[in-house]
Coordinates of C-alpha atoms in Angstrom, one line a residue:
X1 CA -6.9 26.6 24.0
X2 CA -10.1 27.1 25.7
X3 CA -12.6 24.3 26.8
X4 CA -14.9 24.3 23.5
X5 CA -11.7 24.1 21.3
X6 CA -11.4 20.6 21.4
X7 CA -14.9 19.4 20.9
X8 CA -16.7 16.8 18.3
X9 CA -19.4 18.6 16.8
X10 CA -19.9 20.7 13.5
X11 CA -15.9 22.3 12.6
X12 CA -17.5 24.6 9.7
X13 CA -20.8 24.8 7.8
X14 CA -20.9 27.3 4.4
X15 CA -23.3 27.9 1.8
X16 CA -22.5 28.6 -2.1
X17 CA -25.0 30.3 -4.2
X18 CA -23.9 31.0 -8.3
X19 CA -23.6 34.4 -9.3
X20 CA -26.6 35.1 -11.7
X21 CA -30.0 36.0 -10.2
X22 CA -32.8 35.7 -11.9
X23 CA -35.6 38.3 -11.6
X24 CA -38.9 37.1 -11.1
X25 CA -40.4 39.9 -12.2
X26 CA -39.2 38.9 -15.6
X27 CA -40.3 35.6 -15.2
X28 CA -43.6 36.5 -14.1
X29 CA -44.1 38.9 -17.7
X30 CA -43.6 35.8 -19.5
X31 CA -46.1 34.0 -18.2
X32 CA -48.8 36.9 -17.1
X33 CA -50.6 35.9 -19.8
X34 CA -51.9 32.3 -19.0
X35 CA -50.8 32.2 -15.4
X36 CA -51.4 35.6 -13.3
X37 CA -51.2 33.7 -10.4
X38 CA -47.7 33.8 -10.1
X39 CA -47.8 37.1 -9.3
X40 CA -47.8 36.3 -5.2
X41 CA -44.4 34.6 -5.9
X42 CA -43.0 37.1 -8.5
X43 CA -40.9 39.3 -5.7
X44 CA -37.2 39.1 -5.6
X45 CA -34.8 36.8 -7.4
X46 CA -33.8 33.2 -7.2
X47 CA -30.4 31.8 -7.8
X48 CA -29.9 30.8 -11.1
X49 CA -26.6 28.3 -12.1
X50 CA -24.5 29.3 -15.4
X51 CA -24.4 26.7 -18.2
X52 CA -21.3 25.6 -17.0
X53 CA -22.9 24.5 -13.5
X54 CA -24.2 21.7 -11.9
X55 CA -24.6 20.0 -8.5
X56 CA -21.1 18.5 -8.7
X57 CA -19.3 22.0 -9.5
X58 CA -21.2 23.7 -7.0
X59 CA -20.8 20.9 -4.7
X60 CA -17.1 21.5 -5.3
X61 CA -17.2 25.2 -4.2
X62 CA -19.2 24.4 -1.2
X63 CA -16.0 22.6 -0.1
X64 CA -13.5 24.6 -1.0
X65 CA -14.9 26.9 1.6
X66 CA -15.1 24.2 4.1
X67 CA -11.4 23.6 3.2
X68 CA -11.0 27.7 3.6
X69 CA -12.7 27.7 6.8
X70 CA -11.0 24.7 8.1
X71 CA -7.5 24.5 7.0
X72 CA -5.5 21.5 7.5
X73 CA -8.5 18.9 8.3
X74 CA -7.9 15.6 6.5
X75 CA -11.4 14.5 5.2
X76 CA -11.9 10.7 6.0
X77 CA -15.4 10.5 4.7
X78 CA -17.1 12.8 2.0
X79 CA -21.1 12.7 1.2
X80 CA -22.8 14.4 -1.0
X81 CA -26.5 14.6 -1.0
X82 CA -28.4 16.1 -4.2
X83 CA -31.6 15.0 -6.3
X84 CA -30.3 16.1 -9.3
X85 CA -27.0 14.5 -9.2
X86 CA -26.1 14.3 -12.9
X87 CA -24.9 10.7 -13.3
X88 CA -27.1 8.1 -12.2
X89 CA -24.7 5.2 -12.7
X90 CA -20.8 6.9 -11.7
X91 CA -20.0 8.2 -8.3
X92 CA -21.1 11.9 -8.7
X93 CA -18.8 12.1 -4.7
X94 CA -15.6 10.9 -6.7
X95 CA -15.6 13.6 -9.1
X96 CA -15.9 16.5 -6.1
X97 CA -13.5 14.1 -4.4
X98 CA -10.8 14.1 -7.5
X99 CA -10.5 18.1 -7.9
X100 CA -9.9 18.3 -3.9
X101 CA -7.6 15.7 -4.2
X102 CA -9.0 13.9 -1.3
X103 CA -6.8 10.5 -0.3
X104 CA -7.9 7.4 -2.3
X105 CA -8.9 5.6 0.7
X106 CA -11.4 8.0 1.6
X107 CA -15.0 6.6 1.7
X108 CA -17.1 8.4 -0.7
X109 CA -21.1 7.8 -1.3
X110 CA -23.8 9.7 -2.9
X111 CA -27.2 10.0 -1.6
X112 CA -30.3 10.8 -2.8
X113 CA -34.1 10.6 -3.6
X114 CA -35.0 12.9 -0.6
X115 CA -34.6 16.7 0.1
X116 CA -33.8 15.5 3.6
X117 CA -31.3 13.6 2.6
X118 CA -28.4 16.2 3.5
X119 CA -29.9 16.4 7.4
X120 CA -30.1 12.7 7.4
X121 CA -26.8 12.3 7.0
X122 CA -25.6 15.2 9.0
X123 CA -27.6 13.3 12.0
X124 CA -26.0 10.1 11.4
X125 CA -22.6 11.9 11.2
X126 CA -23.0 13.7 14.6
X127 CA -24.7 10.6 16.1
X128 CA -21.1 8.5 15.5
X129 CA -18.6 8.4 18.2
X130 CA -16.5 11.4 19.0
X131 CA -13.2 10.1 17.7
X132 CA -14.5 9.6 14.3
X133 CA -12.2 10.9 11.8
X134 CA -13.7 14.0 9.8
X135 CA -16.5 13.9 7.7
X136 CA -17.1 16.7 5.2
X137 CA -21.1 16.6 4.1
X138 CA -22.4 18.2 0.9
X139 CA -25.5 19.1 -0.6
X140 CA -26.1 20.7 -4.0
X141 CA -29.2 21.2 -6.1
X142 CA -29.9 22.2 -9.6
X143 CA -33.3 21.7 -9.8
X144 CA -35.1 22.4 -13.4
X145 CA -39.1 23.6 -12.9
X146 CA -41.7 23.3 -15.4
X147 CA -42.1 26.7 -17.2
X148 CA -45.0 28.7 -15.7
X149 CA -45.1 26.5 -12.6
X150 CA -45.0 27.9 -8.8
X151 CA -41.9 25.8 -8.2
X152 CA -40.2 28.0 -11.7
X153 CA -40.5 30.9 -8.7
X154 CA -39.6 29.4 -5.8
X155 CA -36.4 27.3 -6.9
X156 CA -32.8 28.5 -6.6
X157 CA -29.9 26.1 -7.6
X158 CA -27.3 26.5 -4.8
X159 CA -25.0 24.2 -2.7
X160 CA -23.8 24.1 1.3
X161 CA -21.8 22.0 3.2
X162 CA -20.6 21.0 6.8
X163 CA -17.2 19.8 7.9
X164 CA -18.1 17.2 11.2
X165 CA -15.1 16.0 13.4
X166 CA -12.9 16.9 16.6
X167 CA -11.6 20.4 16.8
X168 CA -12.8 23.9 16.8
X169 CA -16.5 23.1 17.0
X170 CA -19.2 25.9 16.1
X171 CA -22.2 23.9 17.5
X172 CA -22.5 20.2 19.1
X173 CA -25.2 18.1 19.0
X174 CA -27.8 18.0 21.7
X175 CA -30.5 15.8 20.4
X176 CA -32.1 14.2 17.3
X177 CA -35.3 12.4 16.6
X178 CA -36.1 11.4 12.8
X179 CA -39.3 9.8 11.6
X180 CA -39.9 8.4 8.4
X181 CA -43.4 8.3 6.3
X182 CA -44.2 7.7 2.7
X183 CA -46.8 11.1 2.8
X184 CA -46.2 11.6 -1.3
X185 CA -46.3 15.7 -1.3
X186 CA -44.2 15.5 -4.2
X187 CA -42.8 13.0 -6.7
X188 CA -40.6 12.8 -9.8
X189 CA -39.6 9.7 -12.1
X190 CA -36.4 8.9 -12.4
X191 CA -35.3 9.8 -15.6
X192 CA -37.7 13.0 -15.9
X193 CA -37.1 16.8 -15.1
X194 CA -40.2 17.5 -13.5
X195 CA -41.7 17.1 -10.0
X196 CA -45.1 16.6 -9.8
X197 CA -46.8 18.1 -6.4
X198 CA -49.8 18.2 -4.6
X199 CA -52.3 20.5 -2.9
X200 CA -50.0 22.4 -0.6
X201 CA -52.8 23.1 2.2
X202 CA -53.0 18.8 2.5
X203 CA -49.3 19.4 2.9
X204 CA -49.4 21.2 5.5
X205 CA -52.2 20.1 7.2
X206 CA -51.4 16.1 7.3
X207 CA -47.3 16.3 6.4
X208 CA -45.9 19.5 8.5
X209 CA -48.7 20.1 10.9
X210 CA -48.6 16.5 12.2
X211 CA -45.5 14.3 11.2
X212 CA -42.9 17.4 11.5
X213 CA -44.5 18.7 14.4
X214 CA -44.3 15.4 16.5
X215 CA -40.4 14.7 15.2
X216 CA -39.9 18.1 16.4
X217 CA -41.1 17.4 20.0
X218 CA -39.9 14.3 20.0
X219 CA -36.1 16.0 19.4
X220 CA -36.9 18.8 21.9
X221 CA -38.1 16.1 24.8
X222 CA -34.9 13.9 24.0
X223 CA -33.0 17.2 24.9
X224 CA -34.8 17.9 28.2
X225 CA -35.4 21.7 26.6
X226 CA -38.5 23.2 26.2
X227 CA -40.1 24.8 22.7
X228 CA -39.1 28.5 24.3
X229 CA -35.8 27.7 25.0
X230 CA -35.0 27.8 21.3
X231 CA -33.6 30.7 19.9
X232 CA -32.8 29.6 16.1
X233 CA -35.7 27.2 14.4
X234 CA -34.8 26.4 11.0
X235 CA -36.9 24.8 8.8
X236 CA -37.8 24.5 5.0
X237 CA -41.0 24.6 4.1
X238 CA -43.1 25.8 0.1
X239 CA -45.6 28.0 2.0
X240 CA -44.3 31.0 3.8
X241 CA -46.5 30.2 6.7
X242 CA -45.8 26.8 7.6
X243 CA -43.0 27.9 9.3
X244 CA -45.0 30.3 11.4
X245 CA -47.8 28.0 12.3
X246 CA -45.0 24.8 13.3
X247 CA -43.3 27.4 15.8
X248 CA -47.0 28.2 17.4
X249 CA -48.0 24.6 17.5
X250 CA -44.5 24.3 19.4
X251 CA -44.2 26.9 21.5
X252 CA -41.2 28.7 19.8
X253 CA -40.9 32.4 19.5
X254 CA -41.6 34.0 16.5
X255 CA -38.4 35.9 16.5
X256 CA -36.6 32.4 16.2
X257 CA -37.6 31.8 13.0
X258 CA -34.4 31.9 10.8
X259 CA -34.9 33.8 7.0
X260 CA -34.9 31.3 4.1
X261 CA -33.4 33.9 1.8
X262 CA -36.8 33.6 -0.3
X263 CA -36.5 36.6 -1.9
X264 CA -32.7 36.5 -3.1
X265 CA -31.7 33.4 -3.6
X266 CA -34.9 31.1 -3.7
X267 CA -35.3 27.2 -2.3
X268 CA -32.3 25.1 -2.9
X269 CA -34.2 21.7 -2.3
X270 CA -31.8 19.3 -0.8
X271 CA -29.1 22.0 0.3
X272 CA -32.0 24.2 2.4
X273 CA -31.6 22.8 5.4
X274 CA -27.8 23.2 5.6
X275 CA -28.1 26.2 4.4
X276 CA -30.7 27.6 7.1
X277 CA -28.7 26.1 9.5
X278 CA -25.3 28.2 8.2
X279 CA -27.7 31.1 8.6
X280 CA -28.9 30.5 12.0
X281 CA -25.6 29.3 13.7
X282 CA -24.1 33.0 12.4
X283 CA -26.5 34.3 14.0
X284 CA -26.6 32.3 17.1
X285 CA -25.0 33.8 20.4
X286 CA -22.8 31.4 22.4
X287 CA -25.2 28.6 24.5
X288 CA -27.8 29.3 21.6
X289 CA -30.0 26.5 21.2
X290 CA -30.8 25.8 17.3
X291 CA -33.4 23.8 16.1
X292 CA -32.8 22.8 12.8
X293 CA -35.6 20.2 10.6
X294 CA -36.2 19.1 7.2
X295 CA -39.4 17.5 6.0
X296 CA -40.4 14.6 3.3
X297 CA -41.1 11.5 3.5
X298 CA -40.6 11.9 6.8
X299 CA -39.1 14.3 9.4
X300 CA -35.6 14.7 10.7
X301 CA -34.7 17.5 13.4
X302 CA -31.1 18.1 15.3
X303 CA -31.0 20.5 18.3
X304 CA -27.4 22.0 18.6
X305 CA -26.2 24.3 20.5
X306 CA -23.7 27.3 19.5
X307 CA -20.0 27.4 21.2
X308 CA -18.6 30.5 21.6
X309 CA -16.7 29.7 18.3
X310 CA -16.9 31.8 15.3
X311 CA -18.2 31.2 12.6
X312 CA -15.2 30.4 9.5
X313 CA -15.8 31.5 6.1
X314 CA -17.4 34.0 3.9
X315 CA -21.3 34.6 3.2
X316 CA -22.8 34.4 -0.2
X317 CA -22.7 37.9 -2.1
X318 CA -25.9 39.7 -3.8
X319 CA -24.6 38.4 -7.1
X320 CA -25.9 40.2 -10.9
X321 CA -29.7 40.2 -11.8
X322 CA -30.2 38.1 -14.6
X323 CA -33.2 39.9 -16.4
X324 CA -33.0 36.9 -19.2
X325 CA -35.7 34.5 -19.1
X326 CA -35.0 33.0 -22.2
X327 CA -30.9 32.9 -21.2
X328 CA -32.4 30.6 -18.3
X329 CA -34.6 28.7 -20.5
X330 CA -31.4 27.8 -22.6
X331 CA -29.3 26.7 -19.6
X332 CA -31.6 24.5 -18.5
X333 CA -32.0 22.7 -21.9
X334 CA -36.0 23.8 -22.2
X335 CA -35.7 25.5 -25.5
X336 CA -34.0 24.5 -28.2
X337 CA -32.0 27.6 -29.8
X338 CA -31.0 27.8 -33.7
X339 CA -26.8 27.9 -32.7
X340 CA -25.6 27.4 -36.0
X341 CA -22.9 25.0 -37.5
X342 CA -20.6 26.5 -35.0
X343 CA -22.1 24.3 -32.8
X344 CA -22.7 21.0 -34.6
X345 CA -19.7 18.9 -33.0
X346 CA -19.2 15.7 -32.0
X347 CA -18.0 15.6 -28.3
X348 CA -17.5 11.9 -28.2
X349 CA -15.0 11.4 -24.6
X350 CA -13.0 8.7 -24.9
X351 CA -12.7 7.3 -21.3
X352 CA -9.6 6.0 -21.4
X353 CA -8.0 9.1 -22.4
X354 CA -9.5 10.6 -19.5
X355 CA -8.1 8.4 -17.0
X356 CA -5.1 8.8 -18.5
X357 CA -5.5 12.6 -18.2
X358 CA -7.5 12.2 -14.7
X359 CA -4.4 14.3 -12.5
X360 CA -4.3 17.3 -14.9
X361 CA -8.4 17.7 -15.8
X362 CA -9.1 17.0 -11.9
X363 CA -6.6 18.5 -9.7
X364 CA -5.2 21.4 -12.5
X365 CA -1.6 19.1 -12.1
X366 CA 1.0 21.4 -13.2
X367 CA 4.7 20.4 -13.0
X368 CA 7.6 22.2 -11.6
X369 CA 11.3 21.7 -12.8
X370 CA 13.1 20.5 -9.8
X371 CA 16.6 22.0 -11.5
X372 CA 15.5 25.3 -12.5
X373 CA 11.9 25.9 -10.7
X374 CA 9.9 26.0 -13.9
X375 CA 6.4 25.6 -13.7
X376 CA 4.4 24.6 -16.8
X377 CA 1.6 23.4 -17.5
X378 CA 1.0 20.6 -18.9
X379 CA 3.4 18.4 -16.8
X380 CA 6.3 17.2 -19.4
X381 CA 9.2 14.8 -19.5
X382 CA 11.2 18.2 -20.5
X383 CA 11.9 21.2 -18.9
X384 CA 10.3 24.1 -20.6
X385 CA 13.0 26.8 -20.3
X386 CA 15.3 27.1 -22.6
X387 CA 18.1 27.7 -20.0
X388 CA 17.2 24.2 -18.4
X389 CA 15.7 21.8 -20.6
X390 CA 16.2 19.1 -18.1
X391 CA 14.6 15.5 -18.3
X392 CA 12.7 13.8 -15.9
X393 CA 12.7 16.6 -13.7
X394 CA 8.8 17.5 -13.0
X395 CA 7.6 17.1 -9.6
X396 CA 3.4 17.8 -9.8
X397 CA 2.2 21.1 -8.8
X398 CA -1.6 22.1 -8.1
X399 CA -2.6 25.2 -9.7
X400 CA -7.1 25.3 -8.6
X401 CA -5.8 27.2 -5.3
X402 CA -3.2 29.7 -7.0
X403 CA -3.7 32.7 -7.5
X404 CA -3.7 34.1 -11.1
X405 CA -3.5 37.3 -13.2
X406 CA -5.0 38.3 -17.0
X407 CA -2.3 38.5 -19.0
X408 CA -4.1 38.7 -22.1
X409 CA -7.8 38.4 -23.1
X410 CA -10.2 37.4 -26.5
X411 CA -13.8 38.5 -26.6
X412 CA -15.4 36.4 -29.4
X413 CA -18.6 36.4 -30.2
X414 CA -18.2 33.9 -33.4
X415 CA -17.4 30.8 -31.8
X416 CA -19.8 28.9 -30.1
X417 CA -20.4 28.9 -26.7
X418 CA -24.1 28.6 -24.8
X419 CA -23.2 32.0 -23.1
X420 CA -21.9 34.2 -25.9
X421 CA -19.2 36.0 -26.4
X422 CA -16.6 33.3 -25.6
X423 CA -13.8 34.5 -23.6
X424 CA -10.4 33.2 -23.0
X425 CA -7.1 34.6 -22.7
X426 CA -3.6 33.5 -21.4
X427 CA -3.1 33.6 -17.4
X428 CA 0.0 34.4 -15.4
X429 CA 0.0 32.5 -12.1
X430 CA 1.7 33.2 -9.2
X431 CA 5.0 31.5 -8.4
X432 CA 5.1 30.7 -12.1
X433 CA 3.0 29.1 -14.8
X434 CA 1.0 30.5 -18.2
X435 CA -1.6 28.8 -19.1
X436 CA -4.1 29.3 -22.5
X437 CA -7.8 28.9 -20.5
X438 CA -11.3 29.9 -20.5
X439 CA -12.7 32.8 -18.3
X440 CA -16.0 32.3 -16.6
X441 CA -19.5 34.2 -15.2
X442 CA -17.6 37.3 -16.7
X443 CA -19.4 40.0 -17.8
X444 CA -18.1 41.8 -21.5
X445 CA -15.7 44.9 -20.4
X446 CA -14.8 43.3 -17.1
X447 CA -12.1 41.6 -18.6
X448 CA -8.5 43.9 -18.3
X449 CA -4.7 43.2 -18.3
X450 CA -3.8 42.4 -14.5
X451 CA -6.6 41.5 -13.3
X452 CA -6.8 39.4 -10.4
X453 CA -8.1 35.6 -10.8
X454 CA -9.4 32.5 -9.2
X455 CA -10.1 29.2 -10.6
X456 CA -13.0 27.5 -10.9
X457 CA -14.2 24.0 -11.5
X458 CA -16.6 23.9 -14.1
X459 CA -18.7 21.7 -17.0
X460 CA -16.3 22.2 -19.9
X461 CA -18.2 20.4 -22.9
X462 CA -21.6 18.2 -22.9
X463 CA -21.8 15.7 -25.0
X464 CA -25.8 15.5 -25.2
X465 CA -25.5 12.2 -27.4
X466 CA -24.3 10.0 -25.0
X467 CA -25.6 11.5 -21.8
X468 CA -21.7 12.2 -19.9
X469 CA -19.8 15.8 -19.2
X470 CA -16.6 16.8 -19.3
X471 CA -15.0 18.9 -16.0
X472 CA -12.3 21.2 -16.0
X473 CA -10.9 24.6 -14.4
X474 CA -11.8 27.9 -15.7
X475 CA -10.8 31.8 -14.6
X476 CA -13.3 34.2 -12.9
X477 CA -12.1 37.1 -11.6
X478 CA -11.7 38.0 -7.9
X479 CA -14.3 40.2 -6.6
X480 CA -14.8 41.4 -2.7
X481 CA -16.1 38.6 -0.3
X482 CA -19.4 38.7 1.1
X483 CA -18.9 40.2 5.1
X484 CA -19.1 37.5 7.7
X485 CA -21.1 39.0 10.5
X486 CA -24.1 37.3 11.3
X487 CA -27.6 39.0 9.3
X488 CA -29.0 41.3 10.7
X489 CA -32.3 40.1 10.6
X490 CA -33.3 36.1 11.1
X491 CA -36.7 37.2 10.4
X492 CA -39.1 36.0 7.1
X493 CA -38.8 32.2 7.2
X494 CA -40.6 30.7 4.5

């Protein structure tokens, strides 16, 4: 075990981004007409969440790979950070927290209202003495743009994370400095879609030119380094020159700047920061010295520096253009489509049939026959198998982190789903266990006997009536992970 093995200090950070892109080409012909403007932001693609998605699922995926990347850490405190949590009154953390099956007497809070919010708490986290027990930090976004508007281009939905606590650290903490101001760049209501912004030159000019700047220096002086020393500068910012002029003001090279992935995957609001920082500690070498911000109302910086550590965990894929602006329209509730009766249903949850139902919707409890082995799903006073049929013999089994198979599969494009054709078909998991479920971001054809399979936690049913989701796991198939090794370019920062 060498020196850096045992330190406090960031354990894993990870990124999630969903698998549709959307083209902003194809946005851009939609709107050509009454808004050529957008023409400057129409390069690329942005992330784009499936139906099924939503800052807790993707929340939920982001830690997963944390989990991946850091096996065996017991979290003792989990955050998640997000604007667009989608329960204003019900702890959006105990739902991530109830499909990990994180110990009840974890502490769990949600935190909002700022898109620093997740560097905030990251700060705080790192700030705390080193024999804190582990803290896993999320941030998720699924933020929904007014059609034609320049945040419609620059938005991605997406999700990161970071794992704090004693071990294996990536990167410790050198310094901090935050400052808070209420400088309103942007606003929204609460109980609206819709941010409102204003002039982004003002922004600059009196929010990132002087409040960031002075945090920033502020951080770098409580680390007795200078602006040149600084080899990774991350920082989210709406302009793609902010970035550039903050780093002159400074003093920090231009090749420091770290890419915000503008061009593929788009803004993720409250998760940028944590996501520019997985970036730019991949890329870091060993004794790196990152410089990582976030700006409004206010400014918070952290100045790490990289261990000789690598990097855990996979990198987000390229994903599948999404060429449907409409299709994104429809996910994000902004036009209302003629479904049919198919899809006039009540979907009424009564609550206290999902507590009682809480281990299997949550943690995918199985149960396996303690006589025989059997595992079925759902968990049953009686043994399944025919040769058994023992009583009382189910001990609870996890199935989210099994592998699976296709053992059979149903393409149907009558019954009602917001992303036809519905698919489902019966899967064969590993070690034992069919279950009748629903496959996810599948594409028609993909879909084969044998197949390998992963579950994912997902929105199963809305019930728009009453405001409140339903959650369960659905089947995607496996496909190649994204390589590890650091980009190859930190160049482009936005």
């Amino acid at each position: 075990m060498n020196e850096e093995s045992n330190e406090f200090g960031l354990l894993a950070t990870t990124r999630y981004v969903p698998r549709l892109r959307l083209e902003r080409g194809d946005v851009l012909a939609q709107h050509r007409w009454m808004a050529p403007g957008l023409k400057s932001l129409a390069k690329g693609r942005r992330a784009m969440a499936n139906w099924d998605e939503d800052s807790v699922t993707m929340a939920i995926e982001a830690a997963r790979q944390l989990r991946t990347a850091s096996p065996g850490t017991a979290v003792a405190e989990l955050t998640l950070a997000s604007t667009t949590l989608p329960f204003a009154e019900r702890l959006n953390a105990g739902i991530v927290a109830s499909a990990l099956g994180i110990a009840p007497d974890a502490v769990l809070r949600d935190t909002a209202s700022s898109q620093r919010a997740a560097l905030t708490e990251l700060a705080a986290a790192l700030r705390r003495p080193a024999d804190t027990a582990p803290q896993m930090l999320l941030a998720s976004e699924r933020r929904i743009a007014r059609p034609a508007s320049t945040q419609e281009m620059i938005f991605g939905d997406g999700a990161a994370g970071a794992l704090i606590g004693r071990g294996a650290a990536i990167a410790t903490l050198v310094a901090s400095a935050s400052t808070h101001a209420d400088l309103v760049d942007h606003f929204r209501q609460t109980g609206e879609d819709h941010e409102y912004g204003w002039e982004e030159r003002w922004v600059r000019d009196e929010g990132y030119m002087k409040i960031a700047v002075a945090t920033l220096r502020q951080c770098l002086k409580d680390g007795g380094v200078s602006a040149g020393d600084v080899t990774q500068f991350a920082m989210p910012a709406p302009l793609a020159r902010i970035n550039d002029a903050v780093a002159k003001k400074l003093g920090i090279a231009p090749a420091a700047l770290v890419s915000a992935e503008h061009d593929s995957v788009g803004d993720l609001g409250c998760a940028q920061p944590l996501a520019m920082l997985d970036i730019a500690l991949r890329a870091a070498a060993p004794g790196a010295l990152v410089l990582v911000a976030a700006f409004g109302s206010g400014c918070d910086a952290l100045l790490l520096r990289r261990t000789a550590v690598p990097c855990p965990g996979p990198v987000p894929d390229e994903g599948r253009a999404e060429t449907s602006y409409m299709k994104y329209l429809s996910f994000t509730r902004q036009i209302d489509l003629a479904w049919g009766m198919r899809a006039e249903m009540d979907n009424k949850t009564a609550l206290t049939a999902a507590w009682r139902d809480h281990a299997r919707a949550s943690r995918f409890e199985a149960g396996r026959c303690s006589a025989c082995g059997t595992v079925q799903f759902p968990r049953a006073r009686l043994c399944v198998n025919p040769e058994c049929r023992a009583q009382d013999t189910q001990a609870p089994t996890y199935l989210a982190d099994t592998p699976a198979r296709v053992m059979s599969h149903t393409t149907d494009f009558l019954g009602y789903t917001p992303d036809p054709p519905f698919q489902f078909g019966h899967i064969d998991f590993e070690g034992g266990g069919r279950v009748l479920m629903e496959f996810t971001d599948t594409d028609v054809g993909e879909l084969e006997v044998g197949l390998p399979l992963r579950m994912v936690y997902r929105v199963k049913e809305f019930d728009h009536q009453r405001g409140f989701r339903r959650y369960f796991w659905k089947a995607t198939p496996v496909r190649p992970a994204a390589s590890q090794a650091s980009p190859a370019s930190t160049t482009g920062a936005r």
